[in-house]
mmCIF file of C-alpha atoms and ligand atoms in Angstrom:
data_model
loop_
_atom_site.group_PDB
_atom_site.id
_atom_site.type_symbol
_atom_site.label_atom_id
_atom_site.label_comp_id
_atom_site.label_asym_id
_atom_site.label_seq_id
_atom_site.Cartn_x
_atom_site.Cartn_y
_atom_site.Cartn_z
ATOM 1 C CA UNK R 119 10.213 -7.609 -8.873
ATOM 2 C CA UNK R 120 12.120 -5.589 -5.913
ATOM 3 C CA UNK R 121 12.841 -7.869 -2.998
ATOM 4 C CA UNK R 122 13.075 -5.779 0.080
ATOM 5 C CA UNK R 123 13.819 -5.962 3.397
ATOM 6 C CA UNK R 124 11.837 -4.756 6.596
ATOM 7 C CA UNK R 125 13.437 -4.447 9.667
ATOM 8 C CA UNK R 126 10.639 -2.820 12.119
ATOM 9 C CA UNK R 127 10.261 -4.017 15.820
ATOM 10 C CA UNK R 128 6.460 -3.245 16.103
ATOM 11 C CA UNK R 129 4.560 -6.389 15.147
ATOM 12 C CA UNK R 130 1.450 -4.017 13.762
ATOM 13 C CA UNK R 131 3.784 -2.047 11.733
ATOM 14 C CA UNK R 132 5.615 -4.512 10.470
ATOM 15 C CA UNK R 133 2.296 -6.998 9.051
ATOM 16 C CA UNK R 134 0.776 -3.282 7.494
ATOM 17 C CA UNK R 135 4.009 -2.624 5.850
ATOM 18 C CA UNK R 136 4.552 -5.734 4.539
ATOM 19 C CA UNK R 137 0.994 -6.357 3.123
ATOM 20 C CA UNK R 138 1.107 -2.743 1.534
ATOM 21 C CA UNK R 139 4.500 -3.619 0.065
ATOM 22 C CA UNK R 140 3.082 -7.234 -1.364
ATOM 23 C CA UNK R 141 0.184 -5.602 -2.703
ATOM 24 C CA UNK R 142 2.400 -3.161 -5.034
ATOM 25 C CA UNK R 143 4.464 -6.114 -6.446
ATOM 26 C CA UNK R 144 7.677 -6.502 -4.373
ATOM 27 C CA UNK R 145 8.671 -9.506 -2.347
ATOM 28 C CA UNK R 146 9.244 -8.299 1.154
ATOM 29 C CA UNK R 147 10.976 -10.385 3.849
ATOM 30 C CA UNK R 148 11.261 -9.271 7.501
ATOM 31 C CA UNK R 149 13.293 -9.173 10.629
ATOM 32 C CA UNK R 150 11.976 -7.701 14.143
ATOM 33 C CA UNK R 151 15.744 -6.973 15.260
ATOM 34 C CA UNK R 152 18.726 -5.094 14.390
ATOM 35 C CA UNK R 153 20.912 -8.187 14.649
ATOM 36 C CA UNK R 154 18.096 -10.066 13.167
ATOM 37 C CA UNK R 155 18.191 -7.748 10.069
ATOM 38 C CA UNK R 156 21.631 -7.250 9.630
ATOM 39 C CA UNK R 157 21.725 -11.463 9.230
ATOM 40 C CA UNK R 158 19.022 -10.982 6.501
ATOM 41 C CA UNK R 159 20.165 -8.263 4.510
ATOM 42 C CA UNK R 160 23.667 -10.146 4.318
ATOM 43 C CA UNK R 161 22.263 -13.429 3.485
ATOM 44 C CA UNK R 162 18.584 -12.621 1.253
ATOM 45 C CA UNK R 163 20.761 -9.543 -0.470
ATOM 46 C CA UNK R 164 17.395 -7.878 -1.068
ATOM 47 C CA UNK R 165 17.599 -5.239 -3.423
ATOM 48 C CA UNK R 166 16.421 -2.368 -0.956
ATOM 49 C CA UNK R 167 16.252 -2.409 3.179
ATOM 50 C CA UNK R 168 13.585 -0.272 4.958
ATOM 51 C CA UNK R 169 15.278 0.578 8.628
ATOM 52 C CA UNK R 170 13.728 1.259 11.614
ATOM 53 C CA UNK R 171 16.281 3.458 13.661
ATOM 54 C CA UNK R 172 14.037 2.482 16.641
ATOM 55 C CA UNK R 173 15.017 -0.979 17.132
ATOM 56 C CA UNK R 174 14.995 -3.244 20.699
ATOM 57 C CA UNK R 175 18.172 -4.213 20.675
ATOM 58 C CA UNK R 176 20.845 -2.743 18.688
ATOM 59 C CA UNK R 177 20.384 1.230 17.638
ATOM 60 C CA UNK R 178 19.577 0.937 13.511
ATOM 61 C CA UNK R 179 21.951 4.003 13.645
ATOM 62 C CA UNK R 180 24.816 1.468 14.527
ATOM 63 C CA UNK R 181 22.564 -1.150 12.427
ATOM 64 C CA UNK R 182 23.575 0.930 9.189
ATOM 65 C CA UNK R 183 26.868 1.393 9.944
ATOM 66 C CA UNK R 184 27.749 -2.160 10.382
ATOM 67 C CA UNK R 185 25.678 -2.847 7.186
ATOM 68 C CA UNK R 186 27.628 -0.697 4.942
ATOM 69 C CA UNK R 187 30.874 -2.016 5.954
ATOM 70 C CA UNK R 188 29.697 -5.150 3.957
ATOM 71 C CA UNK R 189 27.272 -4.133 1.730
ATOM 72 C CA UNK R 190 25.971 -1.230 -0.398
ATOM 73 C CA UNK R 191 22.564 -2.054 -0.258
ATOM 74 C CA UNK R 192 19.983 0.840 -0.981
ATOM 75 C CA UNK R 193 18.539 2.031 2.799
ATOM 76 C CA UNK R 194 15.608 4.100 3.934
ATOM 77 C CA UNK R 195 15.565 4.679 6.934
ATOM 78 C CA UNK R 196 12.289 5.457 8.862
ATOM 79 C CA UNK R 197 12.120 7.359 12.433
ATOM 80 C CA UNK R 198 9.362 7.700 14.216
ATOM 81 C CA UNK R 199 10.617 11.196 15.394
ATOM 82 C CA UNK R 200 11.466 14.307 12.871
ATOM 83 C CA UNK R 201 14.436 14.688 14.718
ATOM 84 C CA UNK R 202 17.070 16.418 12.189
ATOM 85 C CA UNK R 203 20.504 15.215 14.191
ATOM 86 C CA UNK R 204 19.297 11.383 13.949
ATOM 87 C CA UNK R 205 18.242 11.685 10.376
ATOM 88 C CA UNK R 206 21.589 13.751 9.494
ATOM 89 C CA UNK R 207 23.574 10.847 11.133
ATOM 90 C CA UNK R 208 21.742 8.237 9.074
ATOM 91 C CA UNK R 209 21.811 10.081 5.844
ATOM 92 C CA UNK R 210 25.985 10.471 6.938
ATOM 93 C CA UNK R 211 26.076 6.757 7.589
ATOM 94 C CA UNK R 212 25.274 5.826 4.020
ATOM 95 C CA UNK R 213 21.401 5.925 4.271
ATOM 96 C CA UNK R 214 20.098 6.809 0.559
ATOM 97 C CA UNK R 215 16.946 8.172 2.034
ATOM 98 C CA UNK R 216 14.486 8.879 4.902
ATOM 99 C CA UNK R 217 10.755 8.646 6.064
ATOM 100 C CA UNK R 218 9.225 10.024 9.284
ATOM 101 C CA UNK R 219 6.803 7.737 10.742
ATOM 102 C CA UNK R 220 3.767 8.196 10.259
ATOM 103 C CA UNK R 221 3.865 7.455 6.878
ATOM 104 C CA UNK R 222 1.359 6.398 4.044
ATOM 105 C CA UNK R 223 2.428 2.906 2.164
ATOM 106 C CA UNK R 224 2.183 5.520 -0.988
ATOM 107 C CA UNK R 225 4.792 7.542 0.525
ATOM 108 C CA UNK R 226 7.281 4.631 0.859
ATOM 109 C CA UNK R 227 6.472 3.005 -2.469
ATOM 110 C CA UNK R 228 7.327 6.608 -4.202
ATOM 111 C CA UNK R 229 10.609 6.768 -1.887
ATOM 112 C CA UNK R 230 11.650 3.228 -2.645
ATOM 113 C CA UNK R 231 11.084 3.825 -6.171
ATOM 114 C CA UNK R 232 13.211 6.877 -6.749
ATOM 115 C CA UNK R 233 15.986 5.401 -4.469
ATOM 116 C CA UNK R 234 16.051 2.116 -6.583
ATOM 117 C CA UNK R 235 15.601 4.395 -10.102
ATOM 118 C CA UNK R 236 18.370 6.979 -8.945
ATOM 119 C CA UNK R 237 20.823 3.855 -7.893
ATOM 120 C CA UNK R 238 19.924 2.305 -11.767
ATOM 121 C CA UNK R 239 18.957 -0.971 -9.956
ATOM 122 C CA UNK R 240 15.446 -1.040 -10.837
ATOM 123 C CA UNK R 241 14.060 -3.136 -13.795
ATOM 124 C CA UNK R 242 12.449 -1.826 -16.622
ATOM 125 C CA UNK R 243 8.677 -1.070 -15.384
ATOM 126 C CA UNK R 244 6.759 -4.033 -16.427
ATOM 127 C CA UNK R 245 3.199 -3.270 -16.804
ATOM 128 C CA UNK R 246 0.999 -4.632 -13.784
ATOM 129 C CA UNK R 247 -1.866 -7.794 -15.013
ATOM 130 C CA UNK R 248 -5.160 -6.205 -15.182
ATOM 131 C CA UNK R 249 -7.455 -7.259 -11.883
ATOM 132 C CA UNK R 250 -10.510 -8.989 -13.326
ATOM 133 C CA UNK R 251 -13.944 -8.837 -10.951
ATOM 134 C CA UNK R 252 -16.998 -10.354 -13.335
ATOM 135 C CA UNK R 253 -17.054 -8.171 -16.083
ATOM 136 C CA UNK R 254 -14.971 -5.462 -14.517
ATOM 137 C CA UNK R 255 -11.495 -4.856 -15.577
ATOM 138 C CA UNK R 256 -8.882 -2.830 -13.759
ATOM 139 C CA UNK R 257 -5.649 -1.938 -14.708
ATOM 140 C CA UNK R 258 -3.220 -0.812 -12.265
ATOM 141 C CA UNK R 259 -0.246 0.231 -14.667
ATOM 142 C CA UNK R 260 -2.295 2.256 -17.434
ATOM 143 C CA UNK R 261 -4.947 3.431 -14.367
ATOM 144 C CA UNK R 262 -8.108 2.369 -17.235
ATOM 145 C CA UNK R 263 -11.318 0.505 -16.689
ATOM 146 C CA UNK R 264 -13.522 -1.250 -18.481
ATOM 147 C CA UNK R 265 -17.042 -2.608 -17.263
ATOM 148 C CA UNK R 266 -18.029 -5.421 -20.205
ATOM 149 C CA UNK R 267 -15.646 -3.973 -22.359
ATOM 150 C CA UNK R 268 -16.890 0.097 -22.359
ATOM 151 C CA UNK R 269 -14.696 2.203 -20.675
ATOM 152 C CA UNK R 270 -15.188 4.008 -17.274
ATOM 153 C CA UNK R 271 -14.409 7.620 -16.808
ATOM 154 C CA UNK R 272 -13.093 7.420 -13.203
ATOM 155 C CA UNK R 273 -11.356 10.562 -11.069
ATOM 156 C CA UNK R 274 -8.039 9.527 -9.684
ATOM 157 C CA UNK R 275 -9.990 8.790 -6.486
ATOM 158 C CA UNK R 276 -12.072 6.473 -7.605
ATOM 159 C CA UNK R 277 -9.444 4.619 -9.649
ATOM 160 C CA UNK R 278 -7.512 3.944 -6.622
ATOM 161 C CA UNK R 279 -10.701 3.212 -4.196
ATOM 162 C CA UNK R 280 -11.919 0.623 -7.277
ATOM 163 C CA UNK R 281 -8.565 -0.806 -7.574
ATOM 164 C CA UNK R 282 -8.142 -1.633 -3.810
ATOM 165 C CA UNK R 283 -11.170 -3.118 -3.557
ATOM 166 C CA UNK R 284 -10.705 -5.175 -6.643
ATOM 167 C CA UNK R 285 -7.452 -6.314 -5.576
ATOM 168 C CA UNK R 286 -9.345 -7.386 -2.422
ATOM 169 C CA UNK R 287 -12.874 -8.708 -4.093
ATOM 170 C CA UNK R 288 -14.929 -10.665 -2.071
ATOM 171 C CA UNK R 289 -13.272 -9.420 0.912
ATOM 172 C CA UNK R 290 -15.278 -6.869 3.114
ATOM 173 C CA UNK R 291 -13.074 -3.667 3.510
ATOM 174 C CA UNK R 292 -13.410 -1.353 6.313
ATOM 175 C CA UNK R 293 -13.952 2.224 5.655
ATOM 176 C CA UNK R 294 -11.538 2.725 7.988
ATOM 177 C CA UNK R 295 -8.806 0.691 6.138
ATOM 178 C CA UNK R 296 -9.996 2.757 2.843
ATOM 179 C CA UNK R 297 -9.486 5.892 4.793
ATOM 180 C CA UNK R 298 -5.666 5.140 5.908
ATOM 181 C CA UNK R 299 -4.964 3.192 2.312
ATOM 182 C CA UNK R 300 -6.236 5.203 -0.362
ATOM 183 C CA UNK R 301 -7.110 8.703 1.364
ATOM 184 C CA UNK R 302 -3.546 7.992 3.348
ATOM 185 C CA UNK R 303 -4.974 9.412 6.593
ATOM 186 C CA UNK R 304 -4.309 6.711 9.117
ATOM 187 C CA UNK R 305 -6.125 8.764 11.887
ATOM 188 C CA UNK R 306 -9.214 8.069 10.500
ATOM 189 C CA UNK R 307 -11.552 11.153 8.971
ATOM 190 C CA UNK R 308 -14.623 11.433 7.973
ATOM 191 C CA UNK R 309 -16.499 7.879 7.051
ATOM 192 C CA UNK R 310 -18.592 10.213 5.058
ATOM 193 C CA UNK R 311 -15.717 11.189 2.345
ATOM 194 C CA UNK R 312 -15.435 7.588 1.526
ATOM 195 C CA UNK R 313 -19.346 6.905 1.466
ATOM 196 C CA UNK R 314 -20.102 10.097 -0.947
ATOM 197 C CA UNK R 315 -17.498 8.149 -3.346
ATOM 198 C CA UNK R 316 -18.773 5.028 -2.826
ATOM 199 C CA UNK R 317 -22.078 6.467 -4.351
ATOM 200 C CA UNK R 318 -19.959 8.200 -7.240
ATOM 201 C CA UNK R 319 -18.330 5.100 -8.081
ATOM 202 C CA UNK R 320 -21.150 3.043 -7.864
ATOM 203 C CA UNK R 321 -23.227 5.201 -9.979
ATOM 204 C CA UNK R 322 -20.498 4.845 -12.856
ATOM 205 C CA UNK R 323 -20.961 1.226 -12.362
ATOM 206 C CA UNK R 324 -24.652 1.390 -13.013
ATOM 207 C CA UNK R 325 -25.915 -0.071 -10.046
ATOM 208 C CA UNK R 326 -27.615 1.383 -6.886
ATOM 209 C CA UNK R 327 -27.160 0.606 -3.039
ATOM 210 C CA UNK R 328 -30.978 -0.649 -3.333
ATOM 211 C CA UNK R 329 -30.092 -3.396 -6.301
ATOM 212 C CA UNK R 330 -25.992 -3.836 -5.982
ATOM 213 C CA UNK R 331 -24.275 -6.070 -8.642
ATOM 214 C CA UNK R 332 -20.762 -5.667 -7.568
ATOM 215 C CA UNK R 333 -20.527 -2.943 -4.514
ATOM 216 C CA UNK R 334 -21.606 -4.661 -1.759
ATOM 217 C CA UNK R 335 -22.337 -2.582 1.644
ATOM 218 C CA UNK R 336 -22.287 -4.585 4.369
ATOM 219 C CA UNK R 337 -24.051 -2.585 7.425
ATOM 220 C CA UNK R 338 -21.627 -1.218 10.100
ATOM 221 C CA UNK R 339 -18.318 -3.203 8.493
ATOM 222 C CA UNK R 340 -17.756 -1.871 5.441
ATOM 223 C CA UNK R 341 -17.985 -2.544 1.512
ATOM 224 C CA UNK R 342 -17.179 -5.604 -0.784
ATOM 225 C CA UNK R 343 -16.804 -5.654 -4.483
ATOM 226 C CA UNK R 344 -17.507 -8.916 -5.735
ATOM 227 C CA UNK R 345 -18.374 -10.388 -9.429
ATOM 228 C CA UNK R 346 -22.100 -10.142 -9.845
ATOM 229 C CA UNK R 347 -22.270 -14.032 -10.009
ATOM 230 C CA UNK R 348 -20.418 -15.160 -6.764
ATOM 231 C CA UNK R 349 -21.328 -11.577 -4.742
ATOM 232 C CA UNK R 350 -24.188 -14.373 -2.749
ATOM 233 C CA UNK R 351 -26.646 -11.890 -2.005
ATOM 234 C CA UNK R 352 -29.554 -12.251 -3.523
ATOM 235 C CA UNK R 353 -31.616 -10.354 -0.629
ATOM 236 C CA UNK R 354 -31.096 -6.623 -1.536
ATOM 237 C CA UNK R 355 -29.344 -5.196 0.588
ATOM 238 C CA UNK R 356 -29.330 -1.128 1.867
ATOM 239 C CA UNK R 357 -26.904 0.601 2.335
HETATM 240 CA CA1 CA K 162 10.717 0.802 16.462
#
């Protein structure tokens, strides 16, 4: 498993990185300050640093350079402005690669992996434990699912809504959260896009909004997928 590093001054940032980064299978420790991060990369030795060039106290320009005098730890840095000179300057100060904020969590997860593949520091690919909901199962690595053991044809789409959900069940998930985590557009769109596949994925689970066994709409928050057994809603519910 990767342990990484997050250096990132804005509190919101920072907790939606981090929980992203958890959620695909790397440990993730964080610092809020250049000087803060510098002490952590140089004591945790994490096998990758994220950078924020934007920091409160020292620039993470000057942050890299004083890293790589003592270490040649992987770094991405992320800026929060396309601005070619800064990124030039980090990529010349020993950065390995670069991400302009905004950014998806996919984005950074692809980045991190090709910086840790190209550097030959990343383990062999172990295949991630299937996510079990009731008689669902859900496997990240191979991108299958079963529902009591048959198969379900899913698009790409739905594979990834099912599978955050499932690695959430019996939390309720905003459609909003859906919309910046697995349609990556943190602006918010459309709540329709992710209600018509709602109704396409529930429809390959066999169920209806009328009679739900494990995709639970809850009015005005969001959606749930919970084992039929402990889903605790035995009023129907609409949706
Ligand atoms: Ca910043």
């Amino acid at each position: 498993m990767p342990h990484l590093l997050v250096v990132e001054d804005d509190p919101q940032l920072r907790a939606a990185l981090v929980r992203a980064l958890r959620d695909r299978g790397h440990a993730v420790a964080t610092a809020s300050t250049g000087m803060a991060g510098l002490d952590a990369a140089v004591t945790h030795r994490p096998d990758l640093v994220v950078l924020d060039l934007g920091l409160p106290d020292v620039d993470g320009g000057q942050v890299l350079r004083m890293l790589r005098s003592v270490s040649d730890v992987p770094v991405i840095v992320a800026t929060a402005r396309d601005e070619e000179p800064e990124i030039v300057a980090a990529l010349e100060d020993g950065a390995d690669d670069y991400i302009v904020k905004p950014f998806g969590s996919g984005q950074l997860e692809a980045r991190i992996k090709a910086v840790l593949r190209r550097l030959g520091s990343t383990e062999p690919d172990e295949p991630e434990p299937p996510v079990r909901v009731g008689g669902l199962l859900v496997f990240p690595s191979s991108r299958e699912v079963t529902l009591d053991g048959e198969p379900l044809e899913l698009t790409p789409r739905e594979f990834d809504l099912l599978c955050y959900l499932a690695r959430r069940q019996g939390q309720v998930v905003s459609r909003r959260e859906l919309l910046a985590e697995v349609w990556q557009q943190p602006l918010g769109g459309a709540d329709k896009t992710v209600d018509v596949h709602l109704s396409w994925l529930r429809r390959k689970l066999g169920e209806t909004a009328q009679k739900p066994r494990y995709l639970h709409t809850v009015r005005t928050v969001g959606v749930k997928l919970a084992a039929p057994d402990d889903a605790g809603s035995p009023q129907p519910e609409r949706g």
